[in-house]
Short mmCIF file of C-alpha atoms in Angstrom, two decimals:
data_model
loop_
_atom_site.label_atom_id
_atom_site.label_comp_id
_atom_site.label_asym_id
_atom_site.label_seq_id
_atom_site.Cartn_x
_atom_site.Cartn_y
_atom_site.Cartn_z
CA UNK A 1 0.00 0.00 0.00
CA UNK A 2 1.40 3.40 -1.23
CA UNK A 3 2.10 5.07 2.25
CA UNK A 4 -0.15 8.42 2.63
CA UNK A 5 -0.20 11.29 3.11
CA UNK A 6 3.15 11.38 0.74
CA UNK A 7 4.25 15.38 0.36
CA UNK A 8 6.77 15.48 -2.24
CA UNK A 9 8.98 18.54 -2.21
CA UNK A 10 11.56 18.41 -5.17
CA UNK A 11 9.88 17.82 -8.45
CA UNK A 12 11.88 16.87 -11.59
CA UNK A 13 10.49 17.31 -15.13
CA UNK A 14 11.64 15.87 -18.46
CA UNK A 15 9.32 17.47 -21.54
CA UNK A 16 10.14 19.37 -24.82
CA UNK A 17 8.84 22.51 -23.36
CA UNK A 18 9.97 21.86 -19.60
CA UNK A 19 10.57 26.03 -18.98
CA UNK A 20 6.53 26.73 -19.70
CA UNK A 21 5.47 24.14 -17.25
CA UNK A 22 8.35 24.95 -14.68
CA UNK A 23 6.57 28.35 -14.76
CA UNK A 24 3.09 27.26 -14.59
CA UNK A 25 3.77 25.12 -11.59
CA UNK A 26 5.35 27.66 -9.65
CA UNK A 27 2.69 30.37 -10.07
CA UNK A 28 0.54 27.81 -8.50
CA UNK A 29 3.17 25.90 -5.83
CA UNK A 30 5.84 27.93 -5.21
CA UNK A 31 6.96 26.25 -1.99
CA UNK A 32 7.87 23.16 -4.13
CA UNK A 33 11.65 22.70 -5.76
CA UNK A 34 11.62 22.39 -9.66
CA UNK A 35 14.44 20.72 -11.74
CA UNK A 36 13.56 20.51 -15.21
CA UNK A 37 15.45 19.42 -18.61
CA UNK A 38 14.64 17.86 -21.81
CA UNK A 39 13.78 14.20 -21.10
CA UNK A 40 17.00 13.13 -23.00
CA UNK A 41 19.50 15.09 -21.14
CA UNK A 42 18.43 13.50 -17.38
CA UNK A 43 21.09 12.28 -15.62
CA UNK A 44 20.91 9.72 -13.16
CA UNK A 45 21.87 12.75 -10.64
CA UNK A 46 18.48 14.26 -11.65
CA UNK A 47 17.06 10.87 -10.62
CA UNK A 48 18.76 10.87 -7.03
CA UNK A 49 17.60 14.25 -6.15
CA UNK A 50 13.43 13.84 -7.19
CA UNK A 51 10.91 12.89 -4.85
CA UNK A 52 8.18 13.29 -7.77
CA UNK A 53 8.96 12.93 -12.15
CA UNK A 54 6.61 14.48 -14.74
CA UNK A 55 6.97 13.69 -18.09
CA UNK A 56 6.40 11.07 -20.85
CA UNK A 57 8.68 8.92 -20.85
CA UNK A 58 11.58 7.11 -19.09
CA UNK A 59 14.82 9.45 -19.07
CA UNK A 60 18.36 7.41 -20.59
CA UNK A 61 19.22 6.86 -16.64
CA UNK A 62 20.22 3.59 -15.61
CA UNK A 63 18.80 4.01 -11.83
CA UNK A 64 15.70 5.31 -10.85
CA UNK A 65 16.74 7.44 -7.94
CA UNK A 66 16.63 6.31 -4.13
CA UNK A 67 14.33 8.81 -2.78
CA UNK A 68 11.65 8.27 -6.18
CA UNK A 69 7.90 7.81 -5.25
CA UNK A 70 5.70 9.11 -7.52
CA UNK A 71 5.74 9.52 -11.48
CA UNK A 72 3.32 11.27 -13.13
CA UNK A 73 2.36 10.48 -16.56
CA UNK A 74 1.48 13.73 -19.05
CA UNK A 75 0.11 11.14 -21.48
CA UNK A 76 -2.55 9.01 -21.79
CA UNK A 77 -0.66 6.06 -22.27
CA UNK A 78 1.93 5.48 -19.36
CA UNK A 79 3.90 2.86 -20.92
CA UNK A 80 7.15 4.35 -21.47
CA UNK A 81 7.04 3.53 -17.60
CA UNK A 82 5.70 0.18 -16.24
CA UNK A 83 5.36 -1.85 -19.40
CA UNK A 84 8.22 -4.47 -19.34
CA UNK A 85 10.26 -1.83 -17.06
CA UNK A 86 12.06 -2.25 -14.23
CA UNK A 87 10.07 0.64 -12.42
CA UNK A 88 9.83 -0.40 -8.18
CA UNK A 89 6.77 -1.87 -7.78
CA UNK A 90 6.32 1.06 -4.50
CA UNK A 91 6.62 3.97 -7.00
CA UNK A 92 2.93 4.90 -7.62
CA UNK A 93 2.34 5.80 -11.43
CA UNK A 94 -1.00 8.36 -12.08
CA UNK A 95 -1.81 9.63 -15.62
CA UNK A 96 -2.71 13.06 -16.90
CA UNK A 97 -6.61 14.01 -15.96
CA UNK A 98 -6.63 16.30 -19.83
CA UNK A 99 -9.36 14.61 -22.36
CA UNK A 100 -7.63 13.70 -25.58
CA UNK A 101 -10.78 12.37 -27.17
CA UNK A 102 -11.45 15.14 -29.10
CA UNK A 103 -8.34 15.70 -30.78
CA UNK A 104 -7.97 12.10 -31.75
CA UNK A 105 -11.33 11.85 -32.65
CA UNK A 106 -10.98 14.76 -35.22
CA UNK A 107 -7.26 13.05 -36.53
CA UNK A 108 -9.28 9.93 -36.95
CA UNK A 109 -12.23 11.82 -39.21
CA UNK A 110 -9.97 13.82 -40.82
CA UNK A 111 -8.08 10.42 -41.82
CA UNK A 112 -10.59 8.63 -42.68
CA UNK A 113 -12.20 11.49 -45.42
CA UNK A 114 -8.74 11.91 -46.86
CA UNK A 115 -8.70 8.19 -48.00
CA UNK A 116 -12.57 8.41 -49.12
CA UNK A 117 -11.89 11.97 -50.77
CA UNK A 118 -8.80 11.06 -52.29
CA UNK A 119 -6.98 13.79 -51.22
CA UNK A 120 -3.27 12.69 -51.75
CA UNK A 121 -4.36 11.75 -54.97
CA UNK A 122 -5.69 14.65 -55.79
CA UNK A 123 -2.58 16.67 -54.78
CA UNK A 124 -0.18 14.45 -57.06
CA UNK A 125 -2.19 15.51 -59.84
CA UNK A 126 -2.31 19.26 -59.11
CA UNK A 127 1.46 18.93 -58.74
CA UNK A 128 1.60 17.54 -62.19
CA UNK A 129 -1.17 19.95 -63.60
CA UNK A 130 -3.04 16.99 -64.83
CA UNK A 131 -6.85 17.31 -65.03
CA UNK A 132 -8.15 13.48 -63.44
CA UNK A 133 -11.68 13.20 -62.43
CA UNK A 134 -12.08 10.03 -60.02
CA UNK A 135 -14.98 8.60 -58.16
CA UNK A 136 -14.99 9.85 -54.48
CA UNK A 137 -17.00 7.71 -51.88
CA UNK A 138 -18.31 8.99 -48.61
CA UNK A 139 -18.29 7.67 -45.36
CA UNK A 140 -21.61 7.39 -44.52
CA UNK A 141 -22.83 3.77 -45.22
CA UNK A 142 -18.80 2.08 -44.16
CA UNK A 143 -18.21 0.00 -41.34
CA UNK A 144 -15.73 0.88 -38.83
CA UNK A 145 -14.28 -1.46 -36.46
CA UNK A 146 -12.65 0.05 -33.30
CA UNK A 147 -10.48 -1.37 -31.21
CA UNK A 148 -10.34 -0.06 -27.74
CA UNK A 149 -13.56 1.38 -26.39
CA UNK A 150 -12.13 3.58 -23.62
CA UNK A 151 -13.01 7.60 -23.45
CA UNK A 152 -10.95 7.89 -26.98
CA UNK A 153 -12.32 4.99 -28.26
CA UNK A 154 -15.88 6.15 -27.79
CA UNK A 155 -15.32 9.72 -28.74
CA UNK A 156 -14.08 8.30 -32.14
CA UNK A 157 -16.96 6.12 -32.70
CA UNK A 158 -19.66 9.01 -31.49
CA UNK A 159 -17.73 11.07 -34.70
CA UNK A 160 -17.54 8.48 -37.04
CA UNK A 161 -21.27 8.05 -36.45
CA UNK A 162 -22.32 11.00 -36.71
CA UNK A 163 -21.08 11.21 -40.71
CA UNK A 164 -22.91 7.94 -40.97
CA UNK A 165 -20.75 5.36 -40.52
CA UNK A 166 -21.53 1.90 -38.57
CA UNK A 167 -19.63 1.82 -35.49
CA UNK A 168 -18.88 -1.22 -33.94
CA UNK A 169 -16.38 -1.92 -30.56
CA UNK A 170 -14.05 -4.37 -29.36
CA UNK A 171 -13.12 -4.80 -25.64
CA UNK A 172 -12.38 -7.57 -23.24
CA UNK A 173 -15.60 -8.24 -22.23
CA UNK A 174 -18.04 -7.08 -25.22
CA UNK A 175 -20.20 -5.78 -23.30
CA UNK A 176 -22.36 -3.44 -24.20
CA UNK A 177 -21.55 0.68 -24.76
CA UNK A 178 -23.74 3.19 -25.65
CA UNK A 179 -21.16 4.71 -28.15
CA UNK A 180 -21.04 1.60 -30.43
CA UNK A 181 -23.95 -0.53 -32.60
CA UNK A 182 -22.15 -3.35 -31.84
CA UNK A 183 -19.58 -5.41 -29.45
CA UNK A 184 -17.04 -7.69 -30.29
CA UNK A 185 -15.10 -9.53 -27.35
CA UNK A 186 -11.43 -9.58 -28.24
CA UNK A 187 -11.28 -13.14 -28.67
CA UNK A 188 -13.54 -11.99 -32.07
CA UNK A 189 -11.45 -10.06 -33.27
CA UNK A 190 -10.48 -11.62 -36.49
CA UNK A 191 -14.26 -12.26 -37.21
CA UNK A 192 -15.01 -8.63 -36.17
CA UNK A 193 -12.74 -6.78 -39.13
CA UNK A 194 -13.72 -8.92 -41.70
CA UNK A 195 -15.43 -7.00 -43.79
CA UNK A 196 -14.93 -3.77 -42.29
CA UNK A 197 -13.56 -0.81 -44.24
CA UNK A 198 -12.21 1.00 -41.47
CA UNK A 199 -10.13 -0.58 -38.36
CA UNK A 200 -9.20 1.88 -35.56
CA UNK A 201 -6.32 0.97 -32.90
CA UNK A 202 -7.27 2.77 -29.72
CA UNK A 203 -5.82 1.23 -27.26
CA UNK A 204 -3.26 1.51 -24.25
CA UNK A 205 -0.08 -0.95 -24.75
CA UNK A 206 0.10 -4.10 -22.22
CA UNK A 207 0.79 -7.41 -22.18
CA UNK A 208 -2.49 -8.23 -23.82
CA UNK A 209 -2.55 -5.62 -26.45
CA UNK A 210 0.75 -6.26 -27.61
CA UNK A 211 0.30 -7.29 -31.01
CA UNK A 212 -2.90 -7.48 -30.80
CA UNK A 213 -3.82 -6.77 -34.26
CA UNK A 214 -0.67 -9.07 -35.87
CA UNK A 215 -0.27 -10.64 -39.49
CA UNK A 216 -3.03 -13.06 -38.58
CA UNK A 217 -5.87 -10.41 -37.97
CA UNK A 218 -4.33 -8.44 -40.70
CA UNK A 219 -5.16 -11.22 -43.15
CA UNK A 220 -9.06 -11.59 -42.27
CA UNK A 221 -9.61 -7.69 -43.33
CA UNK A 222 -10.75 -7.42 -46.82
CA UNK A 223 -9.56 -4.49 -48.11
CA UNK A 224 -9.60 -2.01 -45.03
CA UNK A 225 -8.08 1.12 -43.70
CA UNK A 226 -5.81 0.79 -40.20
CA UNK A 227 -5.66 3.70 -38.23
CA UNK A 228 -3.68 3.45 -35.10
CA UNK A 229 -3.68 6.23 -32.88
CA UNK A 230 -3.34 4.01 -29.73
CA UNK A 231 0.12 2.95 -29.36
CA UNK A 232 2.63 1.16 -32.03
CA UNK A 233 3.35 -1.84 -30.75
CA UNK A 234 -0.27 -2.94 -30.64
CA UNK A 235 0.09 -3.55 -34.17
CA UNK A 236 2.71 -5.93 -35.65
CA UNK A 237 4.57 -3.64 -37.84
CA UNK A 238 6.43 -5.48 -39.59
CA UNK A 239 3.09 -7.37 -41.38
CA UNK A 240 1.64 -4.41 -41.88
CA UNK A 241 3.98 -4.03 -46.00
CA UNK A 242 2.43 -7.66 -46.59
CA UNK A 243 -0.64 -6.86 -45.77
CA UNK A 244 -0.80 -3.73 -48.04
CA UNK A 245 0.37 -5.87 -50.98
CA UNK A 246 -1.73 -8.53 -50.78
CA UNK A 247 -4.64 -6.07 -50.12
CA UNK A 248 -5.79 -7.10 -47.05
CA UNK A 249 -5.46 -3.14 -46.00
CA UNK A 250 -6.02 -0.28 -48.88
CA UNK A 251 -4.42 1.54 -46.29
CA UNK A 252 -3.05 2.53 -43.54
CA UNK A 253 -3.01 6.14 -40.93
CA UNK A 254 -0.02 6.12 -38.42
CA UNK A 255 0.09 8.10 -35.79
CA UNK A 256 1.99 5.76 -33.56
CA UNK A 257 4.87 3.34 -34.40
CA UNK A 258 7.21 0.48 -32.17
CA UNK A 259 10.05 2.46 -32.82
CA UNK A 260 9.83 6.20 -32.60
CA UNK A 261 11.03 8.11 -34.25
CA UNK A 262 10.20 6.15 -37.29
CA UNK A 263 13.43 4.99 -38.41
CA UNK A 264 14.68 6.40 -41.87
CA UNK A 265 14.74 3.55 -43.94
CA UNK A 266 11.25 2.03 -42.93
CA UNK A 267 9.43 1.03 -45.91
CA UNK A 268 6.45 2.94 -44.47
CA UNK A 269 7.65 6.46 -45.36
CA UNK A 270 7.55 5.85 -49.07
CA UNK A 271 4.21 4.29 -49.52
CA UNK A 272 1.44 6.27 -51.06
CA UNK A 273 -1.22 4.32 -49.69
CA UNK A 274 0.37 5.12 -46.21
CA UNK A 275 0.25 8.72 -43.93
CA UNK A 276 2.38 8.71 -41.56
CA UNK A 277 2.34 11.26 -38.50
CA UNK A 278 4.85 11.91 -35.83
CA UNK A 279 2.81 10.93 -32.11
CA UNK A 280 0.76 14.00 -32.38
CA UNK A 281 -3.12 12.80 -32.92
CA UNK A 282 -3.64 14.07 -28.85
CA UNK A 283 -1.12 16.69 -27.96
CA UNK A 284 -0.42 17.16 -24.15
CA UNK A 285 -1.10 21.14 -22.91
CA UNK A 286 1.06 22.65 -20.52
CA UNK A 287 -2.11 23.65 -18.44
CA UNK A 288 -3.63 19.94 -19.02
CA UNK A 289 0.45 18.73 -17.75
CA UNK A 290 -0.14 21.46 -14.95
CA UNK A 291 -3.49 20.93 -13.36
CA UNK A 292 -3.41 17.08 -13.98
CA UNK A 293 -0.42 17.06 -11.42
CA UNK A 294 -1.49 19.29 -9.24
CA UNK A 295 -5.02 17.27 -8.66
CA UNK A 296 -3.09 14.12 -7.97
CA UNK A 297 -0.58 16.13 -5.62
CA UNK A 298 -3.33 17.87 -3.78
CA UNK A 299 -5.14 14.26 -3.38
CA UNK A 300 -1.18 12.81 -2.14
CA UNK A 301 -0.86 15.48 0.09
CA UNK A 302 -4.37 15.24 2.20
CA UNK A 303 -3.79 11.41 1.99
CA UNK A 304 -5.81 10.36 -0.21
CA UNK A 305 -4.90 8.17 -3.55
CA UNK A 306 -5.65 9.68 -6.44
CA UNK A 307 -8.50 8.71 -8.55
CA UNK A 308 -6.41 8.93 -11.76
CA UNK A 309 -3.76 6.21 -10.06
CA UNK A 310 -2.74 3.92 -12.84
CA UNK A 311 -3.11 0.18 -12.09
CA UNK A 312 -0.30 -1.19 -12.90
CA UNK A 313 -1.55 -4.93 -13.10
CA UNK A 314 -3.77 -4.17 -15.92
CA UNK A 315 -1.31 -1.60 -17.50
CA UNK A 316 -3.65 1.60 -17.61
#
């Protein structure tokens, strides 16, 4: 049992913007310590002199730090710090509280209508000045097939839905959700994405999801779009080129890869039929970093655990 009240005094952040949230905290704790760095340039001195760590993912340090109790997460995904780790099992792990829903939701439409609309087709041929009239679809009347029925997972579906789509779920249990038509249990998977023309990856990265959606899956879809905006490894990457040439996907949207950055000579970047983004489908604010810690610290400090507290048996 994580010992409470805990009061953490010297708080250590690694992020790509580290100054703005170093100055957001201290307008609103200023009796706390702040040591803050790009997440690559931590040092395992860094480590040894935290109580607390804010950031996304593990610094290059080869010891955790002695006096460590408490990482914070600014992502929805927390990963990068208790999946196959070797993170104390007594440092408590809590996620950011900001709703990324929206924003993915809105990658995952906008994704979706530039495959139906054609758009990088399009382009080519306005960068070649070649007049091409093609048949564009629409979404309404496809079938999309989500994976991961969470808050993003549902905020996706209630968009896709909304331009007319069929929106079905998978979870664990298959039980029923209010966002989705219809349920798949996991174990259905295959079954589930048969003949559906959009498959969405929303999910957090475990033991059970990794490579969850691998060759075998990839072979039952008939022709459909992958989106994964959940985490790379979920999908078995290295299928995915088969599975574009034999036409089992028409497609593919990438937010999220199982090595980032994408390395250079993956044969992902030059594929047409593939868009690749760089981990940015749900952007972390500062004041979503900010006020996400700060809830969890106040709930620490009047001993109480707080109610975004990862569980790190089940991975999220």
């Amino acid at each position: 049992m994580f010992p409470l009240p805990f009061k953490p005094r010297r708080i250590l952040i690694g992020y790509n913007v580290h100054d703005k949230l170093v100055s957001y905290l201290h307008e609103r704790r200023a009796d706390l310590e702040y040591r803050s760095k790009l997440f690559t340039d931590i040092t395992n001195g860094d480590m040894a002199w935290a109580d607390a760590f804010i950031g996304f993912r593990r610094p290059p340090v080869t010891d955790w730090g002695p006096k460590l109790r408490w990482i914070h997460s600014m992502g929805a995904g927390v990963d990068a710090f208790i999946f196959r780790t070797d993170l104390p099992t007594d440092v408590l792990v809590t996620r950011t509280n900001e709703p990324f829903g929206p924003q993915i939701a809105e990658y995952c439409l906008t994704r979706a209508l530039m495959f139906t609309q054609h758009i990088r087709s399009f382009e080519r041929s306005q960068l070649e000045h070649k007049w091409e009239p093609r048949f564009i679809g629409t979404l309404a009347g496809t079938r999309a097939v989500i994976v991961g029925t969470g808050e993003i997972g549902s905020e996706i579906a209630q968009r896709l839905a909304a331009m007319g789509c069929r929106v079905e779920g998978v979870s664990r249990s298959g039980e029923p959700n209010a966002a989705f038509a219809v349920m798949h249990r996991v174990a259905d998977l295959q079954r589930a994405v048969a003949d559906a023309q959009w498959v969405i990856a929303a999910l957090p990265l475990t033991e059970d999801t990794f490579h969850l959606i691998d060759r075998q899956v990839l072979s039952a879809c008939r022709g459909a779009v992958l989106l994964n905006v959940g985490r790379g490894p979920v999908v078995e990457e290295a299928a995915l080129a088969e599975a574009l040439e034999r036409g089992w996907l028409n497609g593919a949207a990438l937010d999220v890869f199982e090595v980032e950055p994408l390395p250079p000579d993956s044969p992902l970047w030059d594929d047409p039929r593939v868009i690749i983004s760089p981990h940015i489908a749900g952007l972390t604010t500062t004041a979503g970093a900010g006020d996400g810690f700060l809830e969890c610290l106040s709930e620490l400090e009047s001993g109480k655990l707080p109610r975004w507290t990862v569980d790190r048996a089940r991975g999220y």
